Amino acid sequence: IEYPLRDTKVENFSKKINQIYEKYLMNNNVYLSIIPDKNYYSNNEYLKLDYDKLINSVKGDINENIKYIDITKSLTLNDYYRTDIHWKQENLSNVINTLSENMNFKTMNNFKENVYDNFYGTYYGQLGLKVKPDKLTYLTNDIIDNATIKDLDSKTTTVYEIESLGKMDSYDVFLSGPTSLVEMTSNNTQSEKELII
C-alpha cells in the first residue's frame, strides 16, 4: 500500500487476505503483520503513510481467526540501511522475538556475521550525492548453509548468492533477488511443519 493512504486500497487488501485465508488456510494458524517502511521511524512528516490508520483498518477488517502481530515497536530507524529501504538482517532479533512469542517457535542465536563493506542501496543513486556506503551483513550457520532455495523456474540455489555482492544491486545476495515465489527447504530439520509467508 503506497502513499497517500486510500481507504479503497486498504479495504481491497483486507478482502484479498480474507479470500486467501478462506480458500487455502482455514485449518492453519494464520498471522498478519504490517511492515512499516523506514519513514515510519523518521521525524520527516513528508510522504509519511498513516500507519496507525492502516493497521487499525486492517485489524478491523480481517477475519477474526487471523492473529495480528504488531512489530512496529520491535524496530527503529537504525534497523534500516541508510542508503536502502531494507532491514538490516543482523538487527532483527527484536522482530524475531516478537514473532516467536506470538507464533510459539524457538529462535536460533548461533550465527556467523559476514560483512560486505561497500553496499550502496537503492537510495544512493537517487540522492545524487556522495555518501558513505553501508555495511551489508548476512548471517550464516549450518542450518542456513544447508538449506536449498527453489524459484518459479525450478532453479535451485542457496540462501545467499555471494556473486551478487558488488553488482548493480548487492542486496540480491539474499535469495538471489526479488521473485514472486521462493520455496526454501531445510535439510537439517526433523519437523514436518511448513511456513508460508
mmCIF file of C-alpha atoms in Angstrom:
data_model
loop_
_atom_site.group_PDB
_atom_site.id
_atom_site.type_symbol
_atom_site.label_atom_id
_atom_site.label_comp_id
_atom_site.label_asym_id
_atom_site.label_seq_id
_atom_site.Cartn_x
_atom_site.Cartn_y
_atom_site.Cartn_z
ATOM 1 C CA ILE A 1 0.000 0.000 0.000
ATOM 2 C CA GLU A 2 1.554 3.251 -1.100
ATOM 3 C CA TYR A 3 1.312 6.891 -0.090
ATOM 4 C CA PRO A 4 -1.177 8.530 0.152
ATOM 5 C CA LEU A 5 -3.312 6.010 2.049
ATOM 6 C CA ARG A 6 -6.551 5.289 0.199
ATOM 7 C CA ASP A 7 -9.403 3.592 2.049
ATOM 8 C CA THR A 8 -10.451 1.571 -1.005
ATOM 9 C CA LYS A 9 -6.955 0.084 -1.380
ATOM 10 C CA VAL A 10 -6.878 -0.855 2.298
ATOM 11 C CA GLU A 11 -10.316 -2.481 2.007
ATOM 12 C CA ASN A 12 -9.238 -4.392 -1.116
ATOM 13 C CA PHE A 13 -6.092 -5.580 0.675
ATOM 14 C CA SER A 14 -8.125 -6.877 3.630
ATOM 15 C CA LYS A 15 -10.615 -8.587 1.292
ATOM 16 C CA LYS A 16 -7.754 -10.329 -0.515
ATOM 17 C CA ILE A 17 -6.247 -11.525 2.786
ATOM 18 C CA ASN A 18 -9.660 -12.897 3.837
ATOM 19 C CA GLN A 19 -10.129 -14.648 0.471
ATOM 20 C CA ILE A 20 -6.715 -16.321 0.711
ATOM 21 C CA TYR A 21 -7.465 -17.386 4.278
ATOM 22 C CA GLU A 22 -10.897 -18.807 3.409
ATOM 23 C CA LYS A 23 -9.716 -20.611 0.265
ATOM 24 C CA TYR A 24 -6.382 -22.035 1.417
ATOM 25 C CA LEU A 25 -5.582 -21.528 5.092
ATOM 26 C CA MET A 26 -8.680 -22.100 7.264
ATOM 27 C CA ASN A 27 -7.212 -25.132 9.036
ATOM 28 C CA ASN A 28 -3.894 -23.452 9.792
ATOM 29 C CA ASN A 29 -2.501 -20.938 12.253
ATOM 30 C CA VAL A 30 -2.539 -17.654 10.352
ATOM 31 C CA TYR A 31 -0.815 -14.435 11.394
ATOM 32 C CA LEU A 32 -0.544 -10.992 9.871
ATOM 33 C CA SER A 33 1.958 -8.191 10.399
ATOM 34 C CA ILE A 34 2.271 -4.908 8.580
ATOM 35 C CA ILE A 35 5.897 -3.990 7.995
ATOM 36 C CA PRO A 36 6.443 -0.236 8.271
ATOM 37 C CA ASP A 37 8.843 1.483 5.917
ATOM 38 C CA LYS A 38 11.701 3.487 7.379
ATOM 39 C CA ASN A 39 9.733 6.773 7.142
ATOM 40 C CA TYR A 40 7.568 5.471 9.985
ATOM 41 C CA TYR A 41 10.550 5.941 12.308
ATOM 42 C CA SER A 42 11.880 9.215 10.920
ATOM 43 C CA ASN A 43 10.979 12.736 12.031
ATOM 44 C CA ASN A 44 10.218 13.605 8.423
ATOM 45 C CA GLU A 45 6.487 14.299 8.013
ATOM 46 C CA TYR A 46 6.593 14.394 4.195
ATOM 47 C CA LEU A 47 5.149 11.442 2.289
ATOM 48 C CA LYS A 48 4.553 9.642 5.570
ATOM 49 C CA LEU A 49 1.903 6.938 5.452
ATOM 50 C CA ASP A 50 -0.647 6.959 8.282
ATOM 51 C CA TYR A 51 0.286 3.536 9.658
ATOM 52 C CA ASP A 52 -1.957 3.830 12.707
ATOM 53 C CA LYS A 53 -4.987 4.242 10.451
ATOM 54 C CA LEU A 54 -3.776 1.471 8.132
ATOM 55 C CA ILE A 55 -3.189 -1.007 10.961
ATOM 56 C CA ASN A 56 -6.496 -0.243 12.698
ATOM 57 C CA SER A 57 -8.418 -0.568 9.423
ATOM 58 C CA VAL A 58 -6.796 -3.899 8.545
ATOM 59 C CA LYS A 59 -7.243 -5.292 12.073
ATOM 60 C CA GLY A 60 -10.943 -4.335 11.910
ATOM 61 C CA ASP A 61 -11.485 -5.933 8.500
ATOM 62 C CA ILE A 62 -9.538 -9.205 8.574
ATOM 63 C CA ASN A 63 -11.081 -12.497 9.645
ATOM 64 C CA GLU A 64 -11.164 -12.837 13.439
ATOM 65 C CA ASN A 65 -9.174 -16.084 13.218
ATOM 66 C CA ILE A 66 -6.177 -14.261 11.734
ATOM 67 C CA LYS A 67 -3.964 -13.059 14.575
ATOM 68 C CA TYR A 68 -2.421 -9.633 14.060
ATOM 69 C CA ILE A 69 1.158 -9.289 15.377
ATOM 70 C CA ASP A 70 2.337 -5.720 15.879
ATOM 71 C CA ILE A 71 6.059 -5.410 15.083
ATOM 72 C CA THR A 72 6.208 -1.600 14.936
ATOM 73 C CA LYS A 73 7.687 -1.357 18.444
ATOM 74 C CA SER A 74 10.265 -4.029 17.614
ATOM 75 C CA LEU A 75 12.013 -1.842 15.030
ATOM 76 C CA THR A 76 13.828 1.502 14.977
ATOM 77 C CA LEU A 77 15.251 3.680 12.218
ATOM 78 C CA ASN A 78 18.682 2.134 12.896
ATOM 79 C CA ASP A 79 17.335 -1.257 11.803
ATOM 80 C CA TYR A 80 17.162 0.005 8.195
ATOM 81 C CA TYR A 81 20.079 0.759 5.866
ATOM 82 C CA ARG A 82 20.888 4.448 5.357
ATOM 83 C CA THR A 83 21.100 4.036 1.564
ATOM 84 C CA ASP A 84 18.344 1.454 1.123
ATOM 85 C CA ILE A 85 14.739 0.603 2.028
ATOM 86 C CA HIS A 86 15.542 -2.789 3.544
ATOM 87 C CA TRP A 87 16.055 -4.018 7.097
ATOM 88 C CA LYS A 88 19.470 -4.976 8.368
ATOM 89 C CA GLN A 89 19.370 -8.722 8.907
ATOM 90 C CA GLU A 90 21.703 -8.587 11.908
ATOM 91 C CA ASN A 91 19.336 -6.166 13.724
ATOM 92 C CA LEU A 92 16.158 -8.220 13.542
ATOM 93 C CA SER A 93 16.343 -10.131 16.828
ATOM 94 C CA ASN A 94 13.608 -7.936 18.387
ATOM 95 C CA VAL A 95 11.259 -8.651 15.469
ATOM 96 C CA ILE A 96 12.058 -12.372 15.592
ATOM 97 C CA ASN A 97 11.454 -12.466 19.348
ATOM 98 C CA THR A 98 8.092 -10.708 18.930
ATOM 99 C CA LEU A 99 7.073 -13.201 16.248
ATOM 100 C CA SER A 100 8.302 -16.211 18.250
ATOM 101 C CA GLU A 101 6.343 -15.133 21.335
ATOM 102 C CA ASN A 102 3.157 -14.864 19.272
ATOM 103 C CA MET A 103 3.707 -17.862 16.996
ATOM 104 C CA ASN A 104 5.265 -20.190 19.574
ATOM 105 C CA PHE A 105 8.528 -21.149 17.891
ATOM 106 C CA LYS A 106 12.088 -21.334 19.147
ATOM 107 C CA THR A 107 14.704 -18.917 17.872
ATOM 108 C CA MET A 108 18.302 -19.556 16.852
ATOM 109 C CA ASN A 109 21.141 -17.396 18.106
ATOM 110 C CA ASN A 110 24.245 -19.104 16.753
ATOM 111 C CA PHE A 111 25.114 -17.114 13.642
ATOM 112 C CA LYS A 112 28.315 -16.052 11.984
ATOM 113 C CA GLU A 113 28.256 -12.469 10.698
ATOM 114 C CA ASN A 114 29.648 -11.960 7.189
ATOM 115 C CA VAL A 115 30.248 -8.316 6.272
ATOM 116 C CA TYR A 116 30.365 -6.634 2.866
ATOM 117 C CA ASP A 117 31.686 -3.072 3.367
ATOM 118 C CA ASN A 118 30.648 -1.348 0.126
ATOM 119 C CA PHE A 119 26.862 -1.635 -0.042
ATOM 120 C CA TYR A 120 25.192 1.178 -1.983
ATOM 121 C CA GLY A 121 21.427 0.723 -1.731
ATOM 122 C CA THR A 122 18.600 1.918 -3.953
ATOM 123 C CA TYR A 123 18.586 5.409 -2.419
ATOM 124 C CA TYR A 124 22.240 6.005 -3.260
ATOM 125 C CA GLY A 125 21.641 6.561 -6.991
ATOM 126 C CA GLN A 126 18.572 8.708 -6.322
ATOM 127 C CA LEU A 127 20.399 11.056 -3.958
ATOM 128 C CA GLY A 128 22.943 12.236 -6.499
ATOM 129 C CA LEU A 129 25.332 12.870 -3.604
ATOM 130 C CA LYS A 130 28.464 11.183 -2.380
ATOM 131 C CA VAL A 131 27.628 9.289 0.795
ATOM 132 C CA LYS A 132 29.455 6.627 2.722
ATOM 133 C CA PRO A 133 28.377 3.115 1.782
ATOM 134 C CA ASP A 134 26.528 0.919 4.242
ATOM 135 C CA LYS A 135 27.885 -2.322 5.605
ATOM 136 C CA LEU A 136 25.740 -5.226 4.455
ATOM 137 C CA THR A 137 25.829 -8.127 6.902
ATOM 138 C CA TYR A 138 24.446 -11.571 6.142
ATOM 139 C CA LEU A 139 24.193 -14.293 8.767
ATOM 140 C CA THR A 140 25.217 -17.911 8.279
ATOM 141 C CA ASN A 141 25.134 -21.132 10.256
ATOM 142 C CA ASP A 142 24.862 -24.850 9.455
ATOM 143 C CA ILE A 143 21.088 -24.709 9.002
ATOM 144 C CA ILE A 144 21.221 -21.769 6.578
ATOM 145 C CA ASP A 145 24.240 -23.157 4.723
ATOM 146 C CA ASN A 146 22.445 -26.476 4.127
ATOM 147 C CA ALA A 147 19.092 -25.025 3.077
ATOM 148 C CA THR A 148 18.085 -25.087 -0.591
ATOM 149 C CA ILE A 149 16.100 -22.471 -2.480
ATOM 150 C CA LYS A 150 13.895 -23.122 -5.496
ATOM 151 C CA ASP A 151 12.273 -20.342 -7.529
ATOM 152 C CA LEU A 152 9.379 -20.365 -10.026
ATOM 153 C CA ASP A 153 11.689 -21.513 -12.823
ATOM 154 C CA SER A 154 12.698 -24.504 -10.657
ATOM 155 C CA LYS A 155 16.199 -23.084 -10.435
ATOM 156 C CA THR A 156 17.803 -24.437 -7.277
ATOM 157 C CA THR A 157 20.293 -22.329 -5.382
ATOM 158 C CA THR A 158 21.420 -21.430 -1.861
ATOM 159 C CA VAL A 159 20.091 -18.818 0.579
ATOM 160 C CA TYR A 160 22.876 -16.383 -0.324
ATOM 161 C CA GLU A 161 24.123 -15.585 -3.829
ATOM 162 C CA ILE A 162 27.561 -14.258 -2.920
ATOM 163 C CA GLU A 163 28.279 -13.351 -6.574
ATOM 164 C CA SER A 164 25.720 -10.508 -6.270
ATOM 165 C CA LEU A 165 27.943 -8.558 -3.872
ATOM 166 C CA GLY A 166 29.472 -5.654 -5.802
ATOM 167 C CA LYS A 167 26.984 -5.882 -8.689
ATOM 168 C CA MET A 168 24.224 -3.398 -9.560
ATOM 169 C CA ASP A 169 22.081 -4.454 -6.569
ATOM 170 C CA SER A 170 24.180 -6.141 -3.918
ATOM 171 C CA TYR A 171 21.017 -6.773 -1.896
ATOM 172 C CA ASP A 172 20.329 -9.593 -4.368
ATOM 173 C CA VAL A 173 22.732 -11.590 -2.191
ATOM 174 C CA PHE A 174 19.551 -12.523 -0.285
ATOM 175 C CA LEU A 175 17.656 -15.303 -2.105
ATOM 176 C CA SER A 176 19.106 -14.201 -5.483
ATOM 177 C CA GLY A 177 16.937 -11.078 -5.516
ATOM 178 C CA PRO A 178 13.197 -10.413 -5.683
ATOM 179 C CA THR A 179 10.931 -13.016 -7.199
ATOM 180 C CA SER A 180 7.228 -13.767 -6.806
ATOM 181 C CA LEU A 181 7.660 -17.228 -5.280
ATOM 182 C CA VAL A 182 10.515 -18.889 -3.400
ATOM 183 C CA GLU A 183 10.471 -22.309 -1.762
ATOM 184 C CA MET A 184 13.052 -22.838 0.969
ATOM 185 C CA THR A 185 13.764 -26.329 2.267
ATOM 186 C CA SER A 186 15.794 -27.030 5.372
ATOM 187 C CA ASN A 187 17.839 -30.193 5.138
ATOM 188 C CA ASN A 188 18.722 -30.038 8.865
ATOM 189 C CA THR A 189 15.310 -30.471 10.474
ATOM 190 C CA GLN A 190 13.128 -33.357 11.574
ATOM 191 C CA SER A 191 9.987 -31.192 11.602
ATOM 192 C CA GLU A 192 7.242 -31.592 9.034
ATOM 193 C CA LYS A 193 5.996 -28.041 9.659
ATOM 194 C CA GLU A 194 5.684 -25.533 6.832
ATOM 195 C CA LEU A 195 5.769 -21.747 6.989
ATOM 196 C CA ILE A 196 4.072 -19.782 4.218
ATOM 197 C CA ILE A 197 4.959 -16.104 4.045
#
